[in-house]
Tab-separated table of C-alpha atoms and ligand atoms in Angstrom:
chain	number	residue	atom	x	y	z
V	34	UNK	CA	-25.311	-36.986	3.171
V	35	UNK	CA	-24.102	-40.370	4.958
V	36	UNK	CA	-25.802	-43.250	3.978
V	37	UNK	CA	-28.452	-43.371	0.620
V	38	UNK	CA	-30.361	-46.473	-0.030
V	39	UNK	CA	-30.193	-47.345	-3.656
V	40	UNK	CA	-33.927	-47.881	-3.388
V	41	UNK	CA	-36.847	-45.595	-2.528
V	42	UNK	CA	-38.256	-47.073	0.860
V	43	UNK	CA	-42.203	-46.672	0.184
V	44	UNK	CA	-43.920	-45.003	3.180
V	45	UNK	CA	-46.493	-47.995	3.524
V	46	UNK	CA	-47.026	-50.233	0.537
V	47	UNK	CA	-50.137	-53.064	1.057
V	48	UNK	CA	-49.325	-56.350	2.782
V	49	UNK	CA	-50.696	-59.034	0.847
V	50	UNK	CA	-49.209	-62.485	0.367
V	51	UNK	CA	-49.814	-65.694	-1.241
V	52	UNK	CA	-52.437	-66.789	1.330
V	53	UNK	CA	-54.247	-63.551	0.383
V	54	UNK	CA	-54.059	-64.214	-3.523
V	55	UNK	CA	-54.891	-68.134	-3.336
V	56	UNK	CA	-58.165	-67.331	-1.740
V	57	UNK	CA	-59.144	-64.432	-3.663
V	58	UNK	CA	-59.080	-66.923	-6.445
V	59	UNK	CA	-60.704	-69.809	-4.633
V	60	UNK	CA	-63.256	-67.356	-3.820
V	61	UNK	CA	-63.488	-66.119	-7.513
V	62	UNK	CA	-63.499	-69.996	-8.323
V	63	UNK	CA	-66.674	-70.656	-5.946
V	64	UNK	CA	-69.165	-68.873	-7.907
V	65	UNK	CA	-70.079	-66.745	-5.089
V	66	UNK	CA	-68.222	-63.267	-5.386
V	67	UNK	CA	-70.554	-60.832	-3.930
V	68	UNK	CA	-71.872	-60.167	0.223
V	69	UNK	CA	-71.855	-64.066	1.004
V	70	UNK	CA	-70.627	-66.906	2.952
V	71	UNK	CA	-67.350	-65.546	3.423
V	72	UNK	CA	-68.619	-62.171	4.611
V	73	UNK	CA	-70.127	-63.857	7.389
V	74	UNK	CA	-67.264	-65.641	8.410
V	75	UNK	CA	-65.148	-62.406	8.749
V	76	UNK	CA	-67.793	-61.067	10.811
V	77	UNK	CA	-67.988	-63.663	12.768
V	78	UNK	CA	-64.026	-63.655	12.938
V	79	UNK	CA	-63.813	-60.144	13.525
V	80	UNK	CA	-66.078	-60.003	16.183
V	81	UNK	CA	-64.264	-62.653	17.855
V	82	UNK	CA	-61.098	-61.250	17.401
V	83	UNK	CA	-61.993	-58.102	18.918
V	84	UNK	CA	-64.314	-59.676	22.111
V	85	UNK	CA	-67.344	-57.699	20.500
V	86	UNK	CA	-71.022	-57.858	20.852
V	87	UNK	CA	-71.612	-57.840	16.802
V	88	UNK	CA	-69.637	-56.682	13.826
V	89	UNK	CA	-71.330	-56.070	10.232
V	90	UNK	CA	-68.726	-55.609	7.152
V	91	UNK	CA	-69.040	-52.867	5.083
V	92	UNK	CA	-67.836	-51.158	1.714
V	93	UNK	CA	-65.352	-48.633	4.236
V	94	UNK	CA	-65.266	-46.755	6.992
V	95	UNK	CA	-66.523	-43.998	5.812
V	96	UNK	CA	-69.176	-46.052	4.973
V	97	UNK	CA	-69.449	-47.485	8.922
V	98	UNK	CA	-69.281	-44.245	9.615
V	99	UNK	CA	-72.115	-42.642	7.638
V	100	UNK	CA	-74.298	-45.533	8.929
V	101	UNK	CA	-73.091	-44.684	12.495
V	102	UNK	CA	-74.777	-41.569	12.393
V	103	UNK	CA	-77.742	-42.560	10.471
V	104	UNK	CA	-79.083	-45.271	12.885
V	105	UNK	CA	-78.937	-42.545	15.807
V	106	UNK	CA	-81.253	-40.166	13.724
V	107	UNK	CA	-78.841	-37.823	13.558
V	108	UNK	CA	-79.189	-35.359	10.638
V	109	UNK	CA	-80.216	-31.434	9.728
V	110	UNK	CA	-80.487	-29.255	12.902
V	111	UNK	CA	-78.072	-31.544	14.438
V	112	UNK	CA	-74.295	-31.019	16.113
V	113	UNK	CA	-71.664	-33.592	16.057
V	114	UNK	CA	-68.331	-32.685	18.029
V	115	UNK	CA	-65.587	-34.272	16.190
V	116	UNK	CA	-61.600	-33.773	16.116
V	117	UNK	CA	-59.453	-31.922	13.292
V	118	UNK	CA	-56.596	-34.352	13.641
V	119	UNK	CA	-58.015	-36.553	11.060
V	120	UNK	CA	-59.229	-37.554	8.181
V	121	UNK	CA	-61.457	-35.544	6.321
V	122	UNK	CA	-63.903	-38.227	6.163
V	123	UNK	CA	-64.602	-38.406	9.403
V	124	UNK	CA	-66.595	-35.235	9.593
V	125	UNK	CA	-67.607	-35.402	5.577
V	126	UNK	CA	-70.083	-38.431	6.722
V	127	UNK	CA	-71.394	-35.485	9.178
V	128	UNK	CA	-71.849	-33.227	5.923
V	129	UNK	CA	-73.342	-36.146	4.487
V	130	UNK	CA	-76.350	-36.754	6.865
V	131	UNK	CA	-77.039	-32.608	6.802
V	132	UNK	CA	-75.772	-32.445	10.641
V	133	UNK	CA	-72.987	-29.910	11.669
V	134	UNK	CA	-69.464	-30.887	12.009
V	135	UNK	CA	-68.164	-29.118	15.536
V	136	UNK	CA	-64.569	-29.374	15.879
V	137	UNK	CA	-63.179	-29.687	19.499
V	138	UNK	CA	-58.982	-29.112	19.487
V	139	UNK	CA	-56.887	-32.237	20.626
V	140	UNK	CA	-54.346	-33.246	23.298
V	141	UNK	CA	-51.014	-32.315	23.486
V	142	UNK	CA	-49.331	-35.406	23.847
V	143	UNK	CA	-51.828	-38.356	22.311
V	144	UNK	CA	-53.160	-35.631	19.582
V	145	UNK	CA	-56.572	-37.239	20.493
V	146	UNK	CA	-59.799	-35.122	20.998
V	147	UNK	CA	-59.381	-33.263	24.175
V	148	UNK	CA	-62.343	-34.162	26.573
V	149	UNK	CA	-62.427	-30.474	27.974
V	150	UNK	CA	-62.881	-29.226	24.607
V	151	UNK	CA	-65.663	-31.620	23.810
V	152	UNK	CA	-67.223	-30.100	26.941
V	153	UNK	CA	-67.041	-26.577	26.276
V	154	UNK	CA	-68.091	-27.569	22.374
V	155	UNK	CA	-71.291	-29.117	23.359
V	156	UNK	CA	-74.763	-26.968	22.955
V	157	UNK	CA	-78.265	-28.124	23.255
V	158	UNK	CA	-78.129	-28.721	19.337
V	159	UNK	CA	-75.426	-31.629	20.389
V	160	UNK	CA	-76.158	-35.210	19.449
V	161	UNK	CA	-72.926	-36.922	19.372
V	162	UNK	CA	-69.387	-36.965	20.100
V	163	UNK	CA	-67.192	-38.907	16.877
V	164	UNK	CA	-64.053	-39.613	18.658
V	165	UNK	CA	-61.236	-40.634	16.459
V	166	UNK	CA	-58.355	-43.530	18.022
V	167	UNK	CA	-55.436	-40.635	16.441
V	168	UNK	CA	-52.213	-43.131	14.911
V	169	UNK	CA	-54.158	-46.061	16.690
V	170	UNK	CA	-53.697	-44.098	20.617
V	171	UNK	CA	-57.342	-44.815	22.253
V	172	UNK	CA	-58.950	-41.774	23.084
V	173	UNK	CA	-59.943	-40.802	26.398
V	174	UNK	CA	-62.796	-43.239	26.279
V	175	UNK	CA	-64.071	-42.970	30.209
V	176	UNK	CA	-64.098	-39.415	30.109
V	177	UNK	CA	-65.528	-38.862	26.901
V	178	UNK	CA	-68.715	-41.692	27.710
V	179	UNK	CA	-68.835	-39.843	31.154
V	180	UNK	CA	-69.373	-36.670	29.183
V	181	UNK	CA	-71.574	-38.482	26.385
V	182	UNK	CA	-73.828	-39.898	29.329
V	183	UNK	CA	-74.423	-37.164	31.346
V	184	UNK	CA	-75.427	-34.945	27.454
V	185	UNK	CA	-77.431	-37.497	27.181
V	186	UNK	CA	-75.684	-37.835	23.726
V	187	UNK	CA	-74.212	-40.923	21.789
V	188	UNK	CA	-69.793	-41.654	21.453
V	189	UNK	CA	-69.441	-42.826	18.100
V	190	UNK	CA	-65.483	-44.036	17.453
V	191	UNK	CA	-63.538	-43.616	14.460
V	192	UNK	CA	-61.367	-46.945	14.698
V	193	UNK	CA	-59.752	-46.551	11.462
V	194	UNK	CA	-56.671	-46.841	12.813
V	195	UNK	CA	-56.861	-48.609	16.262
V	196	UNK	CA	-56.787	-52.340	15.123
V	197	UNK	CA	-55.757	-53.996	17.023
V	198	UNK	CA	-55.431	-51.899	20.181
V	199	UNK	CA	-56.895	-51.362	23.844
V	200	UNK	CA	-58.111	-49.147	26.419
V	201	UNK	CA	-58.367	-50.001	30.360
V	202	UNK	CA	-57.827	-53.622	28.816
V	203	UNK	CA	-60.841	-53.525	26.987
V	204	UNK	CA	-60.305	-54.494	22.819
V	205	UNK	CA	-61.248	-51.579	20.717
V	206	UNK	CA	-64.420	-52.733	19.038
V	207	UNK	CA	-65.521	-54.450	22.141
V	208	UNK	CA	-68.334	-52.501	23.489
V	209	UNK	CA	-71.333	-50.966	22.954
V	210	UNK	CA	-70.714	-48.042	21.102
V	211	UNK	CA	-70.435	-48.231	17.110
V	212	UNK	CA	-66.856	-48.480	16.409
V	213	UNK	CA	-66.344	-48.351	12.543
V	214	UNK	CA	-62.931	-50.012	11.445
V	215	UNK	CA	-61.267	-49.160	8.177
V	216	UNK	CA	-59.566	-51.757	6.245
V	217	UNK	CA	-58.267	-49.672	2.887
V	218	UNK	CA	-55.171	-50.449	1.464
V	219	UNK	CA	-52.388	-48.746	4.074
V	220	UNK	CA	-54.334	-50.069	6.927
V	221	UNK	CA	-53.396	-52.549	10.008
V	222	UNK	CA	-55.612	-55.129	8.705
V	223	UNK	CA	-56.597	-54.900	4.508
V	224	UNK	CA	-59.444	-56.007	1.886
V	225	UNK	CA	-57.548	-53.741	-0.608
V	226	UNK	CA	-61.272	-51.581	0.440
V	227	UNK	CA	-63.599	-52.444	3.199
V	228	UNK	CA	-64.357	-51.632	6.637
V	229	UNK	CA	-66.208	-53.252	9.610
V	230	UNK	CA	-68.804	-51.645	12.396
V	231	UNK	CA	-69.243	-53.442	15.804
V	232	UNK	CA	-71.532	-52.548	18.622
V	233	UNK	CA	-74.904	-52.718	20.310
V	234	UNK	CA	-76.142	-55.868	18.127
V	235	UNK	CA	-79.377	-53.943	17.643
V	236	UNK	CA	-77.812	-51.151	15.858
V	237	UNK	CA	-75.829	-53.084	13.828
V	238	UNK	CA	-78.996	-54.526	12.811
V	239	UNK	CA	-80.580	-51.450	11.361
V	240	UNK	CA	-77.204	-50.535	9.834
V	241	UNK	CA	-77.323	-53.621	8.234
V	242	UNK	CA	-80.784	-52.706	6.370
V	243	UNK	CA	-79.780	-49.427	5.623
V	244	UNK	CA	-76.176	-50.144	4.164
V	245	UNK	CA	-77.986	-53.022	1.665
V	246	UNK	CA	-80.645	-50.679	0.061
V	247	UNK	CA	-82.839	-50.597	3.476
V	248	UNK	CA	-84.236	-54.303	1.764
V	249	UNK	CA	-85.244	-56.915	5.345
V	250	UNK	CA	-83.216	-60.067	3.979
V	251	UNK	CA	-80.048	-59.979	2.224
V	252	UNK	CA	-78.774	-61.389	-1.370
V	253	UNK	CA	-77.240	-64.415	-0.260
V	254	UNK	CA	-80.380	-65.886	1.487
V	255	UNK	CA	-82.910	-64.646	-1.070
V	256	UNK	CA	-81.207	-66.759	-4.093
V	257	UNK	CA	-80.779	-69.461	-1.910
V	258	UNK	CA	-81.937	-72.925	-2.580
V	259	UNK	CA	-86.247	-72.564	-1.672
V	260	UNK	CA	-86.312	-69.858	0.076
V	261	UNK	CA	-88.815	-67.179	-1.142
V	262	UNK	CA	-88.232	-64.377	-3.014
V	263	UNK	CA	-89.592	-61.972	-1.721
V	264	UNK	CA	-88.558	-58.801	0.374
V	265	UNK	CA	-89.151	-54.992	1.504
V	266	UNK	CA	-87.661	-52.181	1.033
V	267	UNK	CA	-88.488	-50.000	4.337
V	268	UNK	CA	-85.779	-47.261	3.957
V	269	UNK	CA	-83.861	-45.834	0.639
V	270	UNK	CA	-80.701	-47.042	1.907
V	271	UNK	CA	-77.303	-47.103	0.350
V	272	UNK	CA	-75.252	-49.691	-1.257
V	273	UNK	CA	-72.364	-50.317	1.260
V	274	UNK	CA	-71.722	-54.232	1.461
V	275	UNK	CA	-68.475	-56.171	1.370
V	276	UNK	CA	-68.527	-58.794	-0.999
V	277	UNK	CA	-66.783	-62.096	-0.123
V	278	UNK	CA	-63.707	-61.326	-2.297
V	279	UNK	CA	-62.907	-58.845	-0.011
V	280	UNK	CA	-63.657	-61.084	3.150
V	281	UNK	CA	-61.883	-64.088	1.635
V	282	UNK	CA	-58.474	-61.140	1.945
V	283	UNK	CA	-59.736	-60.397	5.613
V	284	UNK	CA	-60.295	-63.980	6.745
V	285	UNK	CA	-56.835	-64.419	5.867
V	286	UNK	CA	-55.282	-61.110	7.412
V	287	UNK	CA	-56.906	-61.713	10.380
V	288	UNK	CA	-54.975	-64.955	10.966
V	289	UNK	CA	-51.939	-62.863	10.819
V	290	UNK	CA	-53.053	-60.221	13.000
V	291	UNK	CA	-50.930	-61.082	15.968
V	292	UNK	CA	-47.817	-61.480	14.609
V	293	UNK	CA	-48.056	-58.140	12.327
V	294	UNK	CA	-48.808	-56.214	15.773
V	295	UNK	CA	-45.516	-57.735	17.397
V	296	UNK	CA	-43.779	-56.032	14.504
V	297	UNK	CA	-45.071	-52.868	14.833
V	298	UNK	CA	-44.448	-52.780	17.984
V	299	UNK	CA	-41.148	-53.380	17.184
V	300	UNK	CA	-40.114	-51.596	14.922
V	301	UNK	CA	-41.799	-48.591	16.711
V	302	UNK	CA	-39.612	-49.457	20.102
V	303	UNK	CA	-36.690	-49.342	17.754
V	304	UNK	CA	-37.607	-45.658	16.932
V	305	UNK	CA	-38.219	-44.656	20.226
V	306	UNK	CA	-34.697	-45.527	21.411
V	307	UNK	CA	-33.097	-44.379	18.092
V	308	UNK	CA	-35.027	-40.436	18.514
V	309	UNK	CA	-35.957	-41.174	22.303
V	310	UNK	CA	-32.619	-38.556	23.234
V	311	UNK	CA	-32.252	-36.517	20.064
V	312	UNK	CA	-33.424	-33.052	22.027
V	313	UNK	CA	-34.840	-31.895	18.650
V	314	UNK	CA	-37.496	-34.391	18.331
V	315	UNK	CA	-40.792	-35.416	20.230
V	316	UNK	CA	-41.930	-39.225	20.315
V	317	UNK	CA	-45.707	-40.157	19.957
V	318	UNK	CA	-46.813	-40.310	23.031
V	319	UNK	CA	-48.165	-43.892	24.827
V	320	UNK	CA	-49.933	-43.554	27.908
V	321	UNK	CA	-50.118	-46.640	30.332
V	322	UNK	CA	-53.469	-47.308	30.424
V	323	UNK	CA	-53.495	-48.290	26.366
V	324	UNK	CA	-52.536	-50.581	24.227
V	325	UNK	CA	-51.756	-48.877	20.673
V	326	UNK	CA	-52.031	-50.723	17.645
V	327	UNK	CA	-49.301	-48.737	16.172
V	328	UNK	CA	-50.955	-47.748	13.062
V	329	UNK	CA	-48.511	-44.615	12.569
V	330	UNK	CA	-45.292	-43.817	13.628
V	331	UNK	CA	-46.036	-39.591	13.982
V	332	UNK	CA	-42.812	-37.680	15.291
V	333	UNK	CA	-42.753	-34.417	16.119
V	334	UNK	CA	-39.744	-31.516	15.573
V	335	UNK	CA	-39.666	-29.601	18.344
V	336	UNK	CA	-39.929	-25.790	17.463
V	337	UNK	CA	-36.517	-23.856	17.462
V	338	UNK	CA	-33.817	-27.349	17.771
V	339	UNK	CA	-33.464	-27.152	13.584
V	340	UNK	CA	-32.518	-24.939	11.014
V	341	UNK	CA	-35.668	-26.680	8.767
V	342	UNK	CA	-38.853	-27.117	9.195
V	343	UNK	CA	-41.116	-30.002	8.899
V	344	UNK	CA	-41.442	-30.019	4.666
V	345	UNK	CA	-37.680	-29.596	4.328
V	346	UNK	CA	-37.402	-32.361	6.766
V	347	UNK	CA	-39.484	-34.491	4.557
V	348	UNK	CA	-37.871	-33.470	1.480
V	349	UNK	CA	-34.329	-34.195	2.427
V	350	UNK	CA	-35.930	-38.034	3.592
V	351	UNK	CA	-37.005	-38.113	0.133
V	352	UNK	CA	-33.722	-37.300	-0.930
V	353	UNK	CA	-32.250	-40.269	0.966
V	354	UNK	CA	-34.895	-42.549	-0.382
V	355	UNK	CA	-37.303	-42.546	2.351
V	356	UNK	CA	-40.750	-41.878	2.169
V	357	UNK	CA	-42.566	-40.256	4.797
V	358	UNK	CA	-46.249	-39.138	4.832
V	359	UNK	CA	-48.449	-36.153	6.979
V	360	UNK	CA	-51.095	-37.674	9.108
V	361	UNK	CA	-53.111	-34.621	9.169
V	362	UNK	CA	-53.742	-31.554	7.580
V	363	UNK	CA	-56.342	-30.819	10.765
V	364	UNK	CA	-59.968	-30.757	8.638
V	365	UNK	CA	-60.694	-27.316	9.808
V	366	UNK	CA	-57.849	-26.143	7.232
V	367	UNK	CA	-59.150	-27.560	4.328
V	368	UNK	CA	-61.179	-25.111	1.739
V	369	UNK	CA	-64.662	-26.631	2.291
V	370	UNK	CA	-64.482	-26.655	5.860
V	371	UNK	CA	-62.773	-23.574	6.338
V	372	UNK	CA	-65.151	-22.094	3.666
V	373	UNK	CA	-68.442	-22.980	4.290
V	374	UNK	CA	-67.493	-22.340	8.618
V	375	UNK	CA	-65.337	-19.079	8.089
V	376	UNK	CA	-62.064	-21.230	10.714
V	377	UNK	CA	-58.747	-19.901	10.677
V	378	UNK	CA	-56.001	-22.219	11.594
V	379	UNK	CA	-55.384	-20.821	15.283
V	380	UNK	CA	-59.312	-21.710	15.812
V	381	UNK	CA	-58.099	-24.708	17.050
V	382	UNK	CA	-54.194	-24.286	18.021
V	383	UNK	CA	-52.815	-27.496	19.119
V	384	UNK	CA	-54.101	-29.077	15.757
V	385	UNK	CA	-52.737	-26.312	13.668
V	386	UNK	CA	-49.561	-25.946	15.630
V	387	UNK	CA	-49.045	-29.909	15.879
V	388	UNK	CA	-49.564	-29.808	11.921
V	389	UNK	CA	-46.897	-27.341	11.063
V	390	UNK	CA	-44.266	-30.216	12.512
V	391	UNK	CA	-45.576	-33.301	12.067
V	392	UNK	CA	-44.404	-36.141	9.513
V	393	UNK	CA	-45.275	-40.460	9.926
V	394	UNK	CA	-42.316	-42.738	9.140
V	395	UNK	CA	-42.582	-45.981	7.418
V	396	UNK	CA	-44.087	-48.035	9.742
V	397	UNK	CA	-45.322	-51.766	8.707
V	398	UNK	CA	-44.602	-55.793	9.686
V	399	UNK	CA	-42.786	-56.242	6.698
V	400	UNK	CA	-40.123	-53.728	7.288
V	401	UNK	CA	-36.323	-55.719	7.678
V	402	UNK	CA	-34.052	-54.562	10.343
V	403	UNK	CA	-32.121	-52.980	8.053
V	404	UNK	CA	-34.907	-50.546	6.334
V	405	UNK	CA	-36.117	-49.784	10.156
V	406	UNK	CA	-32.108	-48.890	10.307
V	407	UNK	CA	-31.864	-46.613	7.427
V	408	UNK	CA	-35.115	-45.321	8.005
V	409	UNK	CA	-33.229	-44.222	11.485
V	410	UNK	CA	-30.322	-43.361	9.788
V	411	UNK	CA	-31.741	-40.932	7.700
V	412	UNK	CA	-33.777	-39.085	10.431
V	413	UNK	CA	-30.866	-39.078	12.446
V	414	UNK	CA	-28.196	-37.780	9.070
V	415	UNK	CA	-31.312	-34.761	8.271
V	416	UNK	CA	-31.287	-33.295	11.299
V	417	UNK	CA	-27.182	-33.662	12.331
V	418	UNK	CA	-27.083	-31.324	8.623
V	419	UNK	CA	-29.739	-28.414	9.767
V	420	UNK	CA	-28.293	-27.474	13.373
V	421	UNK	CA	-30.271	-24.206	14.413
D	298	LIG	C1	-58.632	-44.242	6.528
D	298	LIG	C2	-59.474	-43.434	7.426
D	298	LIG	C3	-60.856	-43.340	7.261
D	298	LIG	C4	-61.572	-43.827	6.049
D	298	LIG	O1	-61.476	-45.173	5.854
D	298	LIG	P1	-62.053	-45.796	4.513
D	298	LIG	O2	-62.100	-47.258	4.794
D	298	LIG	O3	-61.081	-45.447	3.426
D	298	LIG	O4	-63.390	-45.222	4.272
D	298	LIG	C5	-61.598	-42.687	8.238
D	298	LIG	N1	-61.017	-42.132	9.305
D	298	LIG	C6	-59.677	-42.163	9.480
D	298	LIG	C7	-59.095	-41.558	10.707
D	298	LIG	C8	-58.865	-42.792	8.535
D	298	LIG	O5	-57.534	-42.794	8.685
């Protein structure tokens, strides 16, 4: 082995800084901690930031997500075509409504949901396609509305990963469609927990009532100063706000937005011409229509250049003090899924196959030049020691 750091490099530790802490505590100081003024300034911000129509902030994405799918009526009896190249909470929120997770396999190169499989996975039992941004890549968005349209079915997107990023110049976030935005802890953009749903205003606004315990009104206004107290409860909804603790930590990230992307995108150009001519591995692919937000760094081994494979790879990072992650064990593999639906790996190929060589490298703004260069270095030492 050439070079060790003395340290272990964490794969993707939280960014927060003093800005971050001094308003958690100003907020904590204000004697409102709960869904409040705050929360409606991130919105507000958020919205902005992204060119959107509306954006509500929730508990998570998963959260976003399970309201996505609620305020289309979607539930038993019902389809939803989703990908396997992601996390498993994108199709548990389809469990969770009593509709039927459909998996459709992915792309080659972007690992995003493959339009032609959506098409061939779509029945009359069909109600919407949950298209997931894959490492913060947009999915084929044109194609999949075209296909959404003419079902006469809803596109839902998983944007967990895709802030900020772009398709056809058009923000992520910035349309019509629900696009539910995850702000957990190894995120773009973090509330330590959180997410955000933009969209159709209307929409929102039923998500909205349903993610507060389907009460018209909300907290803040009841309590405040003469106004009355009463309200309705017209749904048993769930309890999925952000409270302005967590906002106060978004209000703040979001200033900061710009200058994290630049680093990311950095950082991930410096990987790209470190592995761009090593025959052995594959780079994400970034096709010229998008703008990526860089969430993940994914690279590929390609089959046959090594004499490891993919979990050797990782361990011998490990041993140089590098930690890398999997970004994902395709849904269809896991036990419940694979359970409850009878799937076999090979069911859907270029998700299982993509798996078996996968691994994400540290990728975040506060990375120094010379953790990006160990980070290289060590790829680069691993697979010089396992020729074929
Ligand atoms: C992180 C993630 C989620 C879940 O986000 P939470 O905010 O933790 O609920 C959903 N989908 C994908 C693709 C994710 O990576």
């Amino acid at each position: 082995m050439k070079t060790i750091r003395k340290e272990f490099l964490p794969f993707s530790p939280p960014s927060i800084g003093d800005e971050e802490i001094e308003a958690v505590v100003e907020t904590l100081k204000s004697k409102w901690i709960t869904t409040g003024p705050r929360t409606k300034q991130f919105e507000a911000a958020f919205r902005d930031h992204v060119g959107g129509q509306g954006a509500i902030a929730l508990s998570s994405c998963t959260a976003a997500l399970h309201l996505s799918l609620l305020v289309h009526d979607i539930g038993p009896g019902d389809e939803v075509i989703t990908t396997p190249m992601t996390f498993a909470a994108s199709a548990n929120v389809i469990e969770h409504v009593g509709a039927t997770p459909v998996f459709a396999d992915v792309e080659a190169d972007t690992l995003n949901i493959s339009p032609a499989a959506v098409e061939a996975a779509i029945t009359d039992r069909t109600r919407a396609i949950l298209a997931v941004h894959y490492a913060g890549h947009p999915a084929e968005l044109d194609t999949l509305q075209e296909i959404a349209t003419r079902a006469g079915i809803v596109l839902i997107e998983d944007a967990a990963h895709s802030f900020p990023a772009a398709y056809k110049g058009r923000a992520i976030g910035s349309g019509a469609n629900l696009a539910a935005f995850s702000f957990y802890a190894t995120k773009n953009l973090t509330t330590a927990e959180g997410g955000m749903l933009t969209g159709d205003p209307a929409l929102l606004k039923r998500a909205a009532v349903l993610g507060l315990h389907g009460m018209v009104g909300d907290a803040w206004r009841r309590y405040e100063a003469g106004s009355p107290w009463f309200y309705e409860v017209v749904a048993p909804g769930y309890k999925y706000n952000m409270t302005d603790i967590q906002s106060s930590i978004g209000l703040v990230q979001l200033r900061g937005m710009d200058e994290k992307h630049a680093r990311r995108y950095e950082v991930a150009s410096r990987y790209n011409e470190a592995f761009g001519s090593v025959g052995c591995f594959e780079l994400p692919a970034v096709r010229a229509e998008v703008e990526t937000s860089w969430h993940l760094y994914p690279l590929r081994l390609v089959p046959g250049m090594l004499g490891i494979d993919r979990d050797e790879f990782v361990r011998q990072m490990a041993k140089r003090n590098i930690g890398t992650s999997v970004h994902f064990i395709p849904v269809h593999m896991h036990p419940f899924y694979a359970n409850k639906y009878g799937y076999k790996p090979e069911d859907f190929p270029v998700a299982a196959s993509n798996f078996q060589r996968i691994f994400s490298l540290p990728l975040h703004p506060h990375l120094t030049d010379e953790e990006v260069q160990d980070v290289i270095d060590a790829v680069l030492d691993v697979a010089s020691s396992n020729p074929a």
